[in-house]
PDB file of C-alpha atoms in Angstrom:
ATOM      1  CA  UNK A   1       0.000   0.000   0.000  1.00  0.00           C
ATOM      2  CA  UNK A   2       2.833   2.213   1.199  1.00  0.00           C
ATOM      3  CA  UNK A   3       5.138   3.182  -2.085  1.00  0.00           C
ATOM      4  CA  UNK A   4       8.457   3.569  -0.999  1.00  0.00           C
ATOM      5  CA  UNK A   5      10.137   3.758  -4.311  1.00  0.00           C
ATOM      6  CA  UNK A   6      12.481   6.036  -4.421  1.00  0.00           C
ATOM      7  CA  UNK A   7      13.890   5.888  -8.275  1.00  0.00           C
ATOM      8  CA  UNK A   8      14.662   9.900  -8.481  1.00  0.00           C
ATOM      9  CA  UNK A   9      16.680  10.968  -6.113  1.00  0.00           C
ATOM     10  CA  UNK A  10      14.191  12.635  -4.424  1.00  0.00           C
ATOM     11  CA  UNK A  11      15.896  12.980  -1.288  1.00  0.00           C
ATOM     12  CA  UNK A  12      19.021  14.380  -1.973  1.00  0.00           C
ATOM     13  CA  UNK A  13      17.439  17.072  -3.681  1.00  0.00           C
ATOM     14  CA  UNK A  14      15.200  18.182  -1.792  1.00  0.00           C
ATOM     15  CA  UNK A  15      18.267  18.258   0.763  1.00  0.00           C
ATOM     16  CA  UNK A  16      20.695  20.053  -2.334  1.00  0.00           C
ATOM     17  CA  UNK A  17      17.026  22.704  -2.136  1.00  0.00           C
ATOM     18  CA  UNK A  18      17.182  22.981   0.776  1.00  0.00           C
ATOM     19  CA  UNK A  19      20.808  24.054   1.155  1.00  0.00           C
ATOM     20  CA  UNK A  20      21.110  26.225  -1.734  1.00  0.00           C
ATOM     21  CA  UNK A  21      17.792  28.359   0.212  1.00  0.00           C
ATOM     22  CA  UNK A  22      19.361  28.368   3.363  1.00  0.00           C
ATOM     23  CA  UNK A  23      16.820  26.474   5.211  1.00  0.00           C
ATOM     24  CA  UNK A  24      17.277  25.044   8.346  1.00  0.00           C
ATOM     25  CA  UNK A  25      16.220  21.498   9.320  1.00  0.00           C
ATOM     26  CA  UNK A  26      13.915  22.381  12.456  1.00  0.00           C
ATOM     27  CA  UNK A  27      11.790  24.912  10.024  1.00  0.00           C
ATOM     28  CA  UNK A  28      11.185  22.694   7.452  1.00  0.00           C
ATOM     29  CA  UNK A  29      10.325  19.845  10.007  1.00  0.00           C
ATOM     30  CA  UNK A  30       8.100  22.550  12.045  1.00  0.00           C
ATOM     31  CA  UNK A  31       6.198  23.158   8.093  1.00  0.00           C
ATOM     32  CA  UNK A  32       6.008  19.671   7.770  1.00  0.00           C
ATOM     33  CA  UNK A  33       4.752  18.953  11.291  1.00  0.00           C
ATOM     34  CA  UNK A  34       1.843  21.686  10.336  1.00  0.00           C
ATOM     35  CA  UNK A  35       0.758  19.189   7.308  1.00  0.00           C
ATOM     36  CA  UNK A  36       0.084  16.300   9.395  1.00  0.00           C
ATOM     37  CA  UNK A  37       3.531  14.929   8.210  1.00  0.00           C
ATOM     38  CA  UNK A  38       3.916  12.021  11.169  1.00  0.00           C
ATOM     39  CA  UNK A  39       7.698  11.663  10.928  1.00  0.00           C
ATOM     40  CA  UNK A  40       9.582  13.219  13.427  1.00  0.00           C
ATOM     41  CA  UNK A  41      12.513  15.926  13.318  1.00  0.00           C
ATOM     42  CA  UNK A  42      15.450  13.278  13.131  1.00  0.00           C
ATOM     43  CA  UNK A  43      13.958  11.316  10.938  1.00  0.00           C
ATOM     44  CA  UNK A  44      13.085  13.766   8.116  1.00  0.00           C
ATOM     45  CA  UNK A  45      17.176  14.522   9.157  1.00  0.00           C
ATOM     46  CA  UNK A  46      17.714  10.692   8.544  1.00  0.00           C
ATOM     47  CA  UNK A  47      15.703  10.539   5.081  1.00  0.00           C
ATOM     48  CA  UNK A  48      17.232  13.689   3.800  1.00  0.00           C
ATOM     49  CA  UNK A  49      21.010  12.095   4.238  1.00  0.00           C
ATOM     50  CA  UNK A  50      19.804   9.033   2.835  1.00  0.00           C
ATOM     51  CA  UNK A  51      19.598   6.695   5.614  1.00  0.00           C
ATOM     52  CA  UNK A  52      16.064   6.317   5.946  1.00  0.00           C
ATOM     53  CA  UNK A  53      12.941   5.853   3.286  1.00  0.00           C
ATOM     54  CA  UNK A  54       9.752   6.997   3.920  1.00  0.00           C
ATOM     55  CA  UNK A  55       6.717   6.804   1.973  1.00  0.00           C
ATOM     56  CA  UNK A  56       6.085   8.533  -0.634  1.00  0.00           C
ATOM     57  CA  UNK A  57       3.067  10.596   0.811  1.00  0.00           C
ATOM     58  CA  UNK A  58       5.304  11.611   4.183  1.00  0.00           C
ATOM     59  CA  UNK A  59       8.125  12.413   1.068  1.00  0.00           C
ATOM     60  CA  UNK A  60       5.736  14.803  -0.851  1.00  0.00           C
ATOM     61  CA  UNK A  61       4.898  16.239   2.577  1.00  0.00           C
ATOM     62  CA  UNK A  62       8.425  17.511   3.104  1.00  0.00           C
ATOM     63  CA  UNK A  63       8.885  18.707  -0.444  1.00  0.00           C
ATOM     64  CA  UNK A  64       5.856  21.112  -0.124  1.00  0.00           C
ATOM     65  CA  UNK A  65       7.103  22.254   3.262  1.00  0.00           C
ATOM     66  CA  UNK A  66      10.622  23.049   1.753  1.00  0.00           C
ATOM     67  CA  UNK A  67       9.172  24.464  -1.665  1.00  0.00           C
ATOM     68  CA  UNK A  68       6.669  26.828   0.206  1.00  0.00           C
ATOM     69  CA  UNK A  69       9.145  28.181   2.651  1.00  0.00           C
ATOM     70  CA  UNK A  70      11.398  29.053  -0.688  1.00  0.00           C
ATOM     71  CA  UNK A  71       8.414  30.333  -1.747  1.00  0.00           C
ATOM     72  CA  UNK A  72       8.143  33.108   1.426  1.00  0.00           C
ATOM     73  CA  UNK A  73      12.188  33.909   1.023  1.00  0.00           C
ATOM     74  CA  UNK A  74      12.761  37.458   0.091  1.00  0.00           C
ATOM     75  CA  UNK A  75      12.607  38.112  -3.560  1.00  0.00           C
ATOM     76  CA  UNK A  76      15.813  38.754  -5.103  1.00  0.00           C
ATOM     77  CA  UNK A  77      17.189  42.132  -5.853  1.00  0.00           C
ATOM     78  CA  UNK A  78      16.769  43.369  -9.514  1.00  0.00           C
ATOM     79  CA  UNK A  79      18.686  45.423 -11.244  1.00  0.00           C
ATOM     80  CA  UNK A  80      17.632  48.781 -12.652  1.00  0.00           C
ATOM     81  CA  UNK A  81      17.193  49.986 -15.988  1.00  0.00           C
ATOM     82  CA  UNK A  82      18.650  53.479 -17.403  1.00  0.00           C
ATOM     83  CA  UNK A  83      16.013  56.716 -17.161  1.00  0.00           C
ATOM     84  CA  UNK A  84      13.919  54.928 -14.468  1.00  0.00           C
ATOM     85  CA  UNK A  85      13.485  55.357 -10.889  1.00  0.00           C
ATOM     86  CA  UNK A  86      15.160  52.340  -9.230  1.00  0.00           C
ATOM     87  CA  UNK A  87      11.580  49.768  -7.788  1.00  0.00           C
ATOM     88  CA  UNK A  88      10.895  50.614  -4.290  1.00  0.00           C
ATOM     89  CA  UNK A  89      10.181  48.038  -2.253  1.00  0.00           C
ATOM     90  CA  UNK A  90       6.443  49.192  -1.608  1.00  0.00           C
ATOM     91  CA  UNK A  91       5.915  48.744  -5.331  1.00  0.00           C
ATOM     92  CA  UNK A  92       7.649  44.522  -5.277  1.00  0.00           C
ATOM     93  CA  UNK A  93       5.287  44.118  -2.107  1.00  0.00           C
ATOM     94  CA  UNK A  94       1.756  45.427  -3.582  1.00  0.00           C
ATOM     95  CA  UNK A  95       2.588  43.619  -6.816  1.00  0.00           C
ATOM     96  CA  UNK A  96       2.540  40.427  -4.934  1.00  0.00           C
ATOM     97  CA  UNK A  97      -0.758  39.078  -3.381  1.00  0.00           C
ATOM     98  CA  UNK A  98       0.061  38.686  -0.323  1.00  0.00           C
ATOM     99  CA  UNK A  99      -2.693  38.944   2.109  1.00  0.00           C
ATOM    100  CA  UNK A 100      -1.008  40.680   5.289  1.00  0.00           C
TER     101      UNK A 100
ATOM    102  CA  UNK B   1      32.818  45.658  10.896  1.00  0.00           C
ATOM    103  CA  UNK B   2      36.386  44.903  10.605  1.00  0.00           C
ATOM    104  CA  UNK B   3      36.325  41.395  11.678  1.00  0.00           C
ATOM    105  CA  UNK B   4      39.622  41.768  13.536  1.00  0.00           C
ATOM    106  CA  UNK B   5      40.336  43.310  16.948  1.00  0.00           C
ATOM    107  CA  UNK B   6      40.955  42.758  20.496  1.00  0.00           C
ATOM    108  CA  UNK B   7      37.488  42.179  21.514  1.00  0.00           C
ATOM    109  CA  UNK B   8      37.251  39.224  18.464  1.00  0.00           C
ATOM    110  CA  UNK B   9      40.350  38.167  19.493  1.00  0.00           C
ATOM    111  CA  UNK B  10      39.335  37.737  23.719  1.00  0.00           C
ATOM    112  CA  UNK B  11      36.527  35.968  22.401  1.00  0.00           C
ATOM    113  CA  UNK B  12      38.361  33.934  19.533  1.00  0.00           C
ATOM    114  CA  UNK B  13      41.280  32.837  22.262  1.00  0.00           C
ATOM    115  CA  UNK B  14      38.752  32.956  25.526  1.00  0.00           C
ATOM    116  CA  UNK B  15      41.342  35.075  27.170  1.00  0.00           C
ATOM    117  CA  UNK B  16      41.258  38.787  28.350  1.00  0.00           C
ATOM    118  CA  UNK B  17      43.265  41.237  26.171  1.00  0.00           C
ATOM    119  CA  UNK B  18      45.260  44.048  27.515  1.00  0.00           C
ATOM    120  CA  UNK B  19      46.545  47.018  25.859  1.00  0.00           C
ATOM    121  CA  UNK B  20      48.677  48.962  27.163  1.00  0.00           C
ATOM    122  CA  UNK B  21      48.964  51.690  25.036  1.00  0.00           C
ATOM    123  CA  UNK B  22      47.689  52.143  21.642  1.00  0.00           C
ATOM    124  CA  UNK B  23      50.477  54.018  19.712  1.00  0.00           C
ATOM    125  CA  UNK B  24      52.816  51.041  20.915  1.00  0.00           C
ATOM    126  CA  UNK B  25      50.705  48.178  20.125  1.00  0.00           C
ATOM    127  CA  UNK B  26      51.197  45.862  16.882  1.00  0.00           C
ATOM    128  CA  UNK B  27      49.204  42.945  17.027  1.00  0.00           C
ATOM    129  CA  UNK B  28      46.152  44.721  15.347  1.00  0.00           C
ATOM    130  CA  UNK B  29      47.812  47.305  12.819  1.00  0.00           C
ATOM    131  CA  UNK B  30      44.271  47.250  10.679  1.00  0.00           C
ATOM    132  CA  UNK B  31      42.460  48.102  13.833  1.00  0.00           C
ATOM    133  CA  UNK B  32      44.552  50.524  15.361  1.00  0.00           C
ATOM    134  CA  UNK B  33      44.582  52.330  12.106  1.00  0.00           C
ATOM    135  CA  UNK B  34      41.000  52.878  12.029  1.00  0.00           C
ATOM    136  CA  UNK B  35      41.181  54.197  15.856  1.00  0.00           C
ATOM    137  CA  UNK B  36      43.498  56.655  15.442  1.00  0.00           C
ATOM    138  CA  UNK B  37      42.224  60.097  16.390  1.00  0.00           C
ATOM    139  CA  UNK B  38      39.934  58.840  18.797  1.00  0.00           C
ATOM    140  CA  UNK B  39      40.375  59.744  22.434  1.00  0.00           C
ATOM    141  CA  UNK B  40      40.986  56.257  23.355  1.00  0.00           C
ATOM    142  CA  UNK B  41      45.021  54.684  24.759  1.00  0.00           C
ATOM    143  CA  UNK B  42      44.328  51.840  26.780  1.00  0.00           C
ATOM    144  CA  UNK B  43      42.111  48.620  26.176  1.00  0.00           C
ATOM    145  CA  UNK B  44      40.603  46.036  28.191  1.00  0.00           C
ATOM    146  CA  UNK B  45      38.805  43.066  27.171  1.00  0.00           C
ATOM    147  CA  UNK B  46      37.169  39.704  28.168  1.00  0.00           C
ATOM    148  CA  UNK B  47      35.442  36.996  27.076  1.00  0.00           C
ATOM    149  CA  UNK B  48      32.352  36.518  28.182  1.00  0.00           C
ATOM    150  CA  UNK B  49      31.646  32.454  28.394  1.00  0.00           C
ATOM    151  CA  UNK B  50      28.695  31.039  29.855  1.00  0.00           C
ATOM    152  CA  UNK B  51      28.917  26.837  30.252  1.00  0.00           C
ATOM    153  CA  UNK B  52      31.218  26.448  27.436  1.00  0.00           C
ATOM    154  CA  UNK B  53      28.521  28.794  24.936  1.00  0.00           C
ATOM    155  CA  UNK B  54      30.761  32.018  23.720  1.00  0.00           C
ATOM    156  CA  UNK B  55      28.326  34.746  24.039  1.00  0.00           C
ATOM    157  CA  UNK B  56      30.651  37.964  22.653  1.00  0.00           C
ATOM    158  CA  UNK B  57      32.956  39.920  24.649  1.00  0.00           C
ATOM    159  CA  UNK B  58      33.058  43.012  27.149  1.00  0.00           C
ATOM    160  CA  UNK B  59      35.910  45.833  26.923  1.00  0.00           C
ATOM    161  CA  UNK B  60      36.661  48.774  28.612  1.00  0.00           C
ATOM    162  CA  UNK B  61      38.535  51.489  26.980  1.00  0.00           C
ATOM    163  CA  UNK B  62      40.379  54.492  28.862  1.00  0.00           C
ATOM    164  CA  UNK B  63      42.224  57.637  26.963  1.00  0.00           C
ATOM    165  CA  UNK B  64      45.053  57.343  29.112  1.00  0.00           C
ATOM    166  CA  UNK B  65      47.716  54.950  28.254  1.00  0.00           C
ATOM    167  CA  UNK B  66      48.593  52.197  31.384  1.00  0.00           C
ATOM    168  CA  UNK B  67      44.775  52.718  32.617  1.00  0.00           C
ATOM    169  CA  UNK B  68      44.994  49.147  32.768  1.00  0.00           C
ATOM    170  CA  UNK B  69      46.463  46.398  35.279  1.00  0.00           C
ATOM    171  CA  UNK B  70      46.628  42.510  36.160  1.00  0.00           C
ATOM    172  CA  UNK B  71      43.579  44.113  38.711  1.00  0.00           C
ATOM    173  CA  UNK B  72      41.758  45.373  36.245  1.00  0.00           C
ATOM    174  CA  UNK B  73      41.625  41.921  34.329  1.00  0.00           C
ATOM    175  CA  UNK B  74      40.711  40.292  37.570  1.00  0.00           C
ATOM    176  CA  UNK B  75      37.475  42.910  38.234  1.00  0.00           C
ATOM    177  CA  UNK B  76      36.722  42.345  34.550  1.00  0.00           C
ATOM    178  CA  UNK B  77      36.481  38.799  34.522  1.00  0.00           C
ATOM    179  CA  UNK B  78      34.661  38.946  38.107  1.00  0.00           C
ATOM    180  CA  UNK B  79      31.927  40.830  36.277  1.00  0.00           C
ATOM    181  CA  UNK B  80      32.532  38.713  32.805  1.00  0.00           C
ATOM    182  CA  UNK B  81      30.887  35.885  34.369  1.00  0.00           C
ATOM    183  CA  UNK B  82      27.618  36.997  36.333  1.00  0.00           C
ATOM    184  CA  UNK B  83      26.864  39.142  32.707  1.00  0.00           C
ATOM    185  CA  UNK B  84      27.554  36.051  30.560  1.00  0.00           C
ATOM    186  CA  UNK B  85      24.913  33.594  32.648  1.00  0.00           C
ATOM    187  CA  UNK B  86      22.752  37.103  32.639  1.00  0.00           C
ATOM    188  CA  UNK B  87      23.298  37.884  28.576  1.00  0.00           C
ATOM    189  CA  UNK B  88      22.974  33.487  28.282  1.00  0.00           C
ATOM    190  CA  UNK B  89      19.556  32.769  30.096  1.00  0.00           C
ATOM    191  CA  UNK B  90      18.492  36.124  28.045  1.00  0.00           C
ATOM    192  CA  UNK B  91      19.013  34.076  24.883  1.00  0.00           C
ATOM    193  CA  UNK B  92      17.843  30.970  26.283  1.00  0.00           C
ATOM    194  CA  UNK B  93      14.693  32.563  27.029  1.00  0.00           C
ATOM    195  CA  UNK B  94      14.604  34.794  23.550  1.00  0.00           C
ATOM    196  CA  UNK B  95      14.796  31.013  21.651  1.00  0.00           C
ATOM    197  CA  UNK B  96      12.365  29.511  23.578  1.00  0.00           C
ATOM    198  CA  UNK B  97       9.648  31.964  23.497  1.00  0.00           C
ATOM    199  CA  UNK B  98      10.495  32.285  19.346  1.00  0.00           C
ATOM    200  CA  UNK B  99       9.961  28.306  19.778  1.00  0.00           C
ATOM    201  CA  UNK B 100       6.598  27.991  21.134  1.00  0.00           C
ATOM    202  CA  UNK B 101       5.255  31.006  19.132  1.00  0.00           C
ATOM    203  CA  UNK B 102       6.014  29.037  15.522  1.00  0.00           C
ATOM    204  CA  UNK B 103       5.013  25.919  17.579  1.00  0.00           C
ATOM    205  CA  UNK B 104       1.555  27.075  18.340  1.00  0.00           C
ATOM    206  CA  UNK B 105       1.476  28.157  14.684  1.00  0.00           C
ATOM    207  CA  UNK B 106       2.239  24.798  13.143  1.00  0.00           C
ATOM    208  CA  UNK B 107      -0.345  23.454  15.918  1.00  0.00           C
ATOM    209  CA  UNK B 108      -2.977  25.685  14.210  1.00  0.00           C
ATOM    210  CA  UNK B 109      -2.445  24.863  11.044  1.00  0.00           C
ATOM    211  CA  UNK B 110      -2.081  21.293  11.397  1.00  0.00           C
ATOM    212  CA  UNK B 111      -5.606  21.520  13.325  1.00  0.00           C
ATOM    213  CA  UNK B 112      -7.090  23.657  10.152  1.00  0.00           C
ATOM    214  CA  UNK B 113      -5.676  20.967   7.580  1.00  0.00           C
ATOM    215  CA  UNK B 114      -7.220  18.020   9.675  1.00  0.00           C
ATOM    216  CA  UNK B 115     -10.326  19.929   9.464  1.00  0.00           C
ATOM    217  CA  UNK B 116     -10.363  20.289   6.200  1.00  0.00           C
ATOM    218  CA  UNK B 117      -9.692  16.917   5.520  1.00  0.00           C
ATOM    219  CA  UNK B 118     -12.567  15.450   7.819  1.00  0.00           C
ATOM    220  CA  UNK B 119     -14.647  17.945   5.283  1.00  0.00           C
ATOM    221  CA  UNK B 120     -13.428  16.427   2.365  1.00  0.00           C
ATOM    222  CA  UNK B 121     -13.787  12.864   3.667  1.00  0.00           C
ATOM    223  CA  UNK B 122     -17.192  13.139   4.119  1.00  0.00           C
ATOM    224  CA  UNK B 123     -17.475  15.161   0.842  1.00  0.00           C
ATOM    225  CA  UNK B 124     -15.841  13.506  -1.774  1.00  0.00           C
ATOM    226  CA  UNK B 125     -15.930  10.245  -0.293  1.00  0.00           C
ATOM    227  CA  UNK B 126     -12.015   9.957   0.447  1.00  0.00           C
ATOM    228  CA  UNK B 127      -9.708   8.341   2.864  1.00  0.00           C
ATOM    229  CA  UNK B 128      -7.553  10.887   4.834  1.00  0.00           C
ATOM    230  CA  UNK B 129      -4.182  10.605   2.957  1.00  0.00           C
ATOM    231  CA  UNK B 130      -6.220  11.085  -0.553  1.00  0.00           C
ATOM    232  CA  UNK B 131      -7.836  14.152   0.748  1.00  0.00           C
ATOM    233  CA  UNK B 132      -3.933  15.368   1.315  1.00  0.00           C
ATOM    234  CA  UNK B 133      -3.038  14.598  -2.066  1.00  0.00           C
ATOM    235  CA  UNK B 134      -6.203  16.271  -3.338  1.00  0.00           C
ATOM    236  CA  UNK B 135      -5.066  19.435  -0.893  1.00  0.00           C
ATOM    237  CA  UNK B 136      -1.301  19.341  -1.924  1.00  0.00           C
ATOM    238  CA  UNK B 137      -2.662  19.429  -5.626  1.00  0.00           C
ATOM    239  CA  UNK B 138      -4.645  22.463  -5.085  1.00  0.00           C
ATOM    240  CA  UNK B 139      -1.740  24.191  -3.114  1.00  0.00           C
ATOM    241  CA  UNK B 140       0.907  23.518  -6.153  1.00  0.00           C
ATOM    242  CA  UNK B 141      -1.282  24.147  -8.536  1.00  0.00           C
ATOM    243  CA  UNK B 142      -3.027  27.725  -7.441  1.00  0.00           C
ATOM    244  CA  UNK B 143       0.511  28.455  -6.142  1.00  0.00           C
ATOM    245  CA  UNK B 144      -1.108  28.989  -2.547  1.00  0.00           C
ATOM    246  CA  UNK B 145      -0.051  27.622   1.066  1.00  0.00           C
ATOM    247  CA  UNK B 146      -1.559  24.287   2.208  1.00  0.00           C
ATOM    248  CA  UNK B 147      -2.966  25.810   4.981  1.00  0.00           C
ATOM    249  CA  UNK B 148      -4.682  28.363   3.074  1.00  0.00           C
ATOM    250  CA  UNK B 149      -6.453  25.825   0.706  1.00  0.00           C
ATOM    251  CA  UNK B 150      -7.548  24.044   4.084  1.00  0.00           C
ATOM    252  CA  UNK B 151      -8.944  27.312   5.564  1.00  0.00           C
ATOM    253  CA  UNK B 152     -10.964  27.876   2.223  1.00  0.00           C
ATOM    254  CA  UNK B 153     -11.925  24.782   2.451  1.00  0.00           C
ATOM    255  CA  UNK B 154     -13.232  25.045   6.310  1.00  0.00           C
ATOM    256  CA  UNK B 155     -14.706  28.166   5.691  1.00  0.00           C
ATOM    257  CA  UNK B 156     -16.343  26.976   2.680  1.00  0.00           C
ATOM    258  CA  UNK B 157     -18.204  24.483   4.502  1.00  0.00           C
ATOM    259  CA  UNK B 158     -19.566  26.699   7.419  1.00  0.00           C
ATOM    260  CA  UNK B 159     -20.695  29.095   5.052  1.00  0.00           C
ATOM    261  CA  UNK B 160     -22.535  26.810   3.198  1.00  0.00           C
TER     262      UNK B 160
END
């Protein structure tokens, strides 16, 4: 019932994501914890090194955690273009839809 | 920030660092460049260590040259150590209460997606872990947080 297949790596790069965002283990087990994922904290640090599988549904769980905290990272600074007034940061905010 | 000094290097080394007098000291040429001009001859610094945890360091600066003595370092590190277990449980406490707060958020919003789930059980007929996959789907897909597609999904319900 469980699939534990793992035939695409999926664990070392969600840990490779992870690193290249910054993102420490306890958040993305704390996001994870908020979507019912089951496993706990040193596990998710066990699967992500590669000595432990978990099933697949517990595996999406902890992609979506570490894909929407990338999500809520700070956009990254763009560069201006001649003749125009460099983007506040007012403007990058109301362009976005976030709700707060 | 220079990144070099006497205060980086009493906490670097855990020792206290004494200068005697600025104009004659050479271990920190970069940093006694920048401080030239300023009223300031003598330094004093310690680490400040609380059960092995470096916490920074404290320094005391005087504009006279040989301000300074092997007393001096004694008084300093006999007030290095009540402010380090002071500055320590400070941070200890900071942590924790940052701890529970995203605790009691992840609480909440593991509550909401249960919810939502028992209201998709009963709706579409699902087991638990499908109505997560259906939930997961809607949160990639309309590029919004899980927990936001759960609260629609609550709300929907008690408004209907």
């Amino acid at each position: 019932m469980e699939s534990f297949d793992e035939p695409n790596g999926q664990a070392p790069a969600t840990r490779r994501a992870m690193e290249e965002a910054g993102l420490r283990l306890n958040a993305v087990w704390m996001r994870y914890f908020s979507f019912t994922g089951e496993a706990g904290e040193y596990e998710i640090d066990a699967y992500l090194n590669g000595s432990l599988e978990l099933p697949a549904h517990e595996r999406d769980l902890i992609s979506h955690a570490v894909n929407e905290l990338i999500k809520e990272l700070p956009p990254r600074r763009m560069a201006p273009y001649s003749g125009k007034p460099p983007e506040t940061h007012q403007e990058q905010n109301s362009s976005s839809e976030n709700p707060s | 920030m220079l990144g070099i000094g006497p205060c980086l290097s009493a906490w670097a080394e855990q020792r206290p660092i004494l200068i005697q007098d600025i104009t004659r000291e050479t271990r920190w040429p970069e940093w006694t460049a920048r401080i030239t001009g300023l009223p300031l001859r003598s330094v004093l610094s310690a680490p400040l260590t609380t059960e092995g945890r470096r916490i920074g360091a404290i320094k005391v600066y005087s504009s006279a040259p040989n301000a300074f003595d092997d007393h001096s370092v004694f008084l300093i590190e006999r007030l290095a150590t009540p402010a380090a277990v002071m500055l320590g449980n400070a941070r200890d406490r900071e942590a924790t209460e940052r701890m529970s707060s995203q605790l009691v958020e992840a609480l909440s919003n593991r509550d909401l997606i249960s919810r939502a789930q028992g209201v998709l059980m009963e709706r579409m007929k699902l087991t638990a872990r499908e109505t997560l996959t259906v939930m997961l789907s809607a949160s990639k897909g309309g590029d919004k947080p899980l927990h936001e597609i759960a609260r629609e999904i609550v709300n929907g319900m008690t408004n209907q």
